[in-house]
Short mmCIF file of C-alpha atoms in Angstrom, two decimals:
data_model
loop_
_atom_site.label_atom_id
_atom_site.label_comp_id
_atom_site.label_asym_id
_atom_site.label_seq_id
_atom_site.Cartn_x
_atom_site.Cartn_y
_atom_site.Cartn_z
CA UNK A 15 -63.67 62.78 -71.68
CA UNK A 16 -61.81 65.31 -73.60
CA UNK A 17 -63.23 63.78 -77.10
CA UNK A 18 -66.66 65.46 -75.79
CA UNK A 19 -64.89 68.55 -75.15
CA UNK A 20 -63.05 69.12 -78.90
CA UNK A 21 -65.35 71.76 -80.76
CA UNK A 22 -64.56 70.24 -84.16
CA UNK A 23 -66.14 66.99 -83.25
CA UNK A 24 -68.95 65.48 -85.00
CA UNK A 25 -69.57 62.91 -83.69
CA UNK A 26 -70.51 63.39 -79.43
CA UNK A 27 -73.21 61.00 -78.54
CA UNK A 28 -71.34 57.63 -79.26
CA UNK A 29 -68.42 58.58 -76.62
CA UNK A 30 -71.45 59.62 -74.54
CA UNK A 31 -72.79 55.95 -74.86
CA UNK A 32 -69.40 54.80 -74.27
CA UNK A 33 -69.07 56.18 -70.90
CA UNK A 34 -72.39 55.32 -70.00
CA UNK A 35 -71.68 51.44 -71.06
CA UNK A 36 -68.62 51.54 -69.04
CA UNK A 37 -70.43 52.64 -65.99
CA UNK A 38 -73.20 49.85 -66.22
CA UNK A 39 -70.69 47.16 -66.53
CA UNK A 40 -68.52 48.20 -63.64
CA UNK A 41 -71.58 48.63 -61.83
CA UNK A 42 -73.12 45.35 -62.84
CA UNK A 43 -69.61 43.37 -62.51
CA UNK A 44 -69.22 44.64 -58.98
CA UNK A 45 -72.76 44.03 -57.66
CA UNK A 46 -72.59 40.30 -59.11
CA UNK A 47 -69.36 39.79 -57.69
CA UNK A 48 -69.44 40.96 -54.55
CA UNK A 49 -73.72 40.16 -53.41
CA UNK A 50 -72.59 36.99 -55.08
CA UNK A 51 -69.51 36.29 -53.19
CA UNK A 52 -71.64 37.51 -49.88
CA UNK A 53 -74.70 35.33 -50.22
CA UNK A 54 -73.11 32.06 -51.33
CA UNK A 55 -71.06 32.46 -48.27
CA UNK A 56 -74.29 33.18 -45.90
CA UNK A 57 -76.19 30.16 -47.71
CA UNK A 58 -73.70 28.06 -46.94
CA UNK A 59 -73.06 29.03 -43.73
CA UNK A 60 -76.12 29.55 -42.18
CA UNK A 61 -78.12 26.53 -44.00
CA UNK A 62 -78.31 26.97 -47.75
CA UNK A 63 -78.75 22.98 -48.11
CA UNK A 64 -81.95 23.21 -46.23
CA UNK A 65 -83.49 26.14 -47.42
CA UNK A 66 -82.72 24.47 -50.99
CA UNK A 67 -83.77 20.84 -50.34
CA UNK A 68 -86.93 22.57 -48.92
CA UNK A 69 -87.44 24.45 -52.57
CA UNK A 70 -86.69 20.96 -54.66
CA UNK A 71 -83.14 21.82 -55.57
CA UNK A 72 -83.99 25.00 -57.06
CA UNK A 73 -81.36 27.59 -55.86
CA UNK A 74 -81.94 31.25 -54.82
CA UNK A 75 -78.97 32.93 -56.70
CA UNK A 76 -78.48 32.47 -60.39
CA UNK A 77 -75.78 30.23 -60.62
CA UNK A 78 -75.88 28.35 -57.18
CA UNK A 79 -74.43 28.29 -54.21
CA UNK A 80 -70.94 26.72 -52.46
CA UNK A 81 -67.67 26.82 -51.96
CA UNK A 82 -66.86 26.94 -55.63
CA UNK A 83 -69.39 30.09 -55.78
CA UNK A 84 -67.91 32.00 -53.43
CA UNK A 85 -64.84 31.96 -55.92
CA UNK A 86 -66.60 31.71 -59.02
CA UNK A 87 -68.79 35.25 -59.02
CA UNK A 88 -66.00 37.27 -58.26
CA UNK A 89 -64.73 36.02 -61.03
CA UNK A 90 -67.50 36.38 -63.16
CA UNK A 91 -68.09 40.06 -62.01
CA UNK A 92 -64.33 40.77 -62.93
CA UNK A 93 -65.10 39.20 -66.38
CA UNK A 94 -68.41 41.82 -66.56
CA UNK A 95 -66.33 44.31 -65.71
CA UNK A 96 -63.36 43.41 -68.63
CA UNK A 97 -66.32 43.52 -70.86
CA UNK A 98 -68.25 45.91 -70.20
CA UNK A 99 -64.91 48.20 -70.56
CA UNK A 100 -63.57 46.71 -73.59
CA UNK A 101 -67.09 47.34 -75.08
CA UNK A 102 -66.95 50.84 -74.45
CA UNK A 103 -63.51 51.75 -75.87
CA UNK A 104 -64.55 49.79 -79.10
CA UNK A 105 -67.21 52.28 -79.08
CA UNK A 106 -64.76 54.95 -78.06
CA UNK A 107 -61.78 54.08 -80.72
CA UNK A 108 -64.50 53.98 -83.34
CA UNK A 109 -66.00 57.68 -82.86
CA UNK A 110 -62.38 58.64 -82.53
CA UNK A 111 -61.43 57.32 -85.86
CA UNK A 112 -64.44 58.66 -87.17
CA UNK A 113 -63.50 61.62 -86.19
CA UNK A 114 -59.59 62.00 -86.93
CA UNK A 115 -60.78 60.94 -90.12
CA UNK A 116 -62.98 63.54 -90.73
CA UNK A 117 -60.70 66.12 -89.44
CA UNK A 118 -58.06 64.40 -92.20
CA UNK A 119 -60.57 64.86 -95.05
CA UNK A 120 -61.30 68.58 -94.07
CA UNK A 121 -57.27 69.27 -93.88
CA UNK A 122 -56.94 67.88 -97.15
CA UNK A 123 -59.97 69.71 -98.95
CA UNK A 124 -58.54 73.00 -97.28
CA UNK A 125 -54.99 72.47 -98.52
CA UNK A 126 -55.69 71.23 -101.79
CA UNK A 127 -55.40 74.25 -104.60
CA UNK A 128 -58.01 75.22 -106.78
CA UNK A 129 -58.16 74.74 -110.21
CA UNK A 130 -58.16 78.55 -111.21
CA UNK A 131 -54.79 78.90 -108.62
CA UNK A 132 -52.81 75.88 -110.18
CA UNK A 133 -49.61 76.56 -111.49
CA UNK A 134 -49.54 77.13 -115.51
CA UNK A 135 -47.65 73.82 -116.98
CA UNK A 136 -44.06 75.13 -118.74
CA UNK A 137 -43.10 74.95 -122.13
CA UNK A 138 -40.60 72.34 -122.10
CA UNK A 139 -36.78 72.95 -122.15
CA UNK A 140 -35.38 74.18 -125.06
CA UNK A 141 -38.30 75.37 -127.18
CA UNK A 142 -38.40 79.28 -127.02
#
């Protein structure tokens, strides 16, 4: 958050994005974990097989129910949630090398003389 707060920066809205990327995959990654995790459990306990032999085999949540579902989307909400955060400091490392960069460029313009203020060359040694 401070890389929105520096003055100097020019570029604002792609740390912006960041954050907001981060958000939706911790959102996303916990919602998919946990409903996941919650309604495999209830379909299996309280007559999933039914309901889907009833439907032809077609199951209610996206990647099925059972026992191995009730481990398997908290893992694939954690995995979301990796994402989804390594995503977003991609985006963040690459508006802050933008941006050191920039502020490298600017140093060097500023501290490099100008022609009118560079030092007259000397007569070499020995000549007078």
């Amino acid at each position: 958050m401070k890389e929105l707060l520096c003055e100097d920066n020019e570029f604002v809205a792609i740390p912006m994005v960041s954050h907001f990327i981060q958000t939706v995959g911790e959102w996303l990654g916990f919602y998919i974990g946990l409903f996941g995790c919650v309604a495999s459990l209830l379909f299996l306990l309280f007559g999933g097989s039914e309901m889907m032999n009833q439907l032809g085999g077609a199951s209610l949540l996206p990647w099925g129910t059972g026992v191995v579902m009730i481990i398997m989307y908290p893992i694939i909400g954690f995995l979301i949630v990796v994402s989804g955060r390594l995503l977003a400091e991609l985006y963040r490392a690459m508006a802050s090398i933008a941006n050191s960069a920039k502020r490298i460029s600017n140093r060097v313009a500023d501290a490099a003389p100008a022609e009118s203020e560079a030092p007259a060359e000397a007569s070499p040694a020995g000549e007078e």
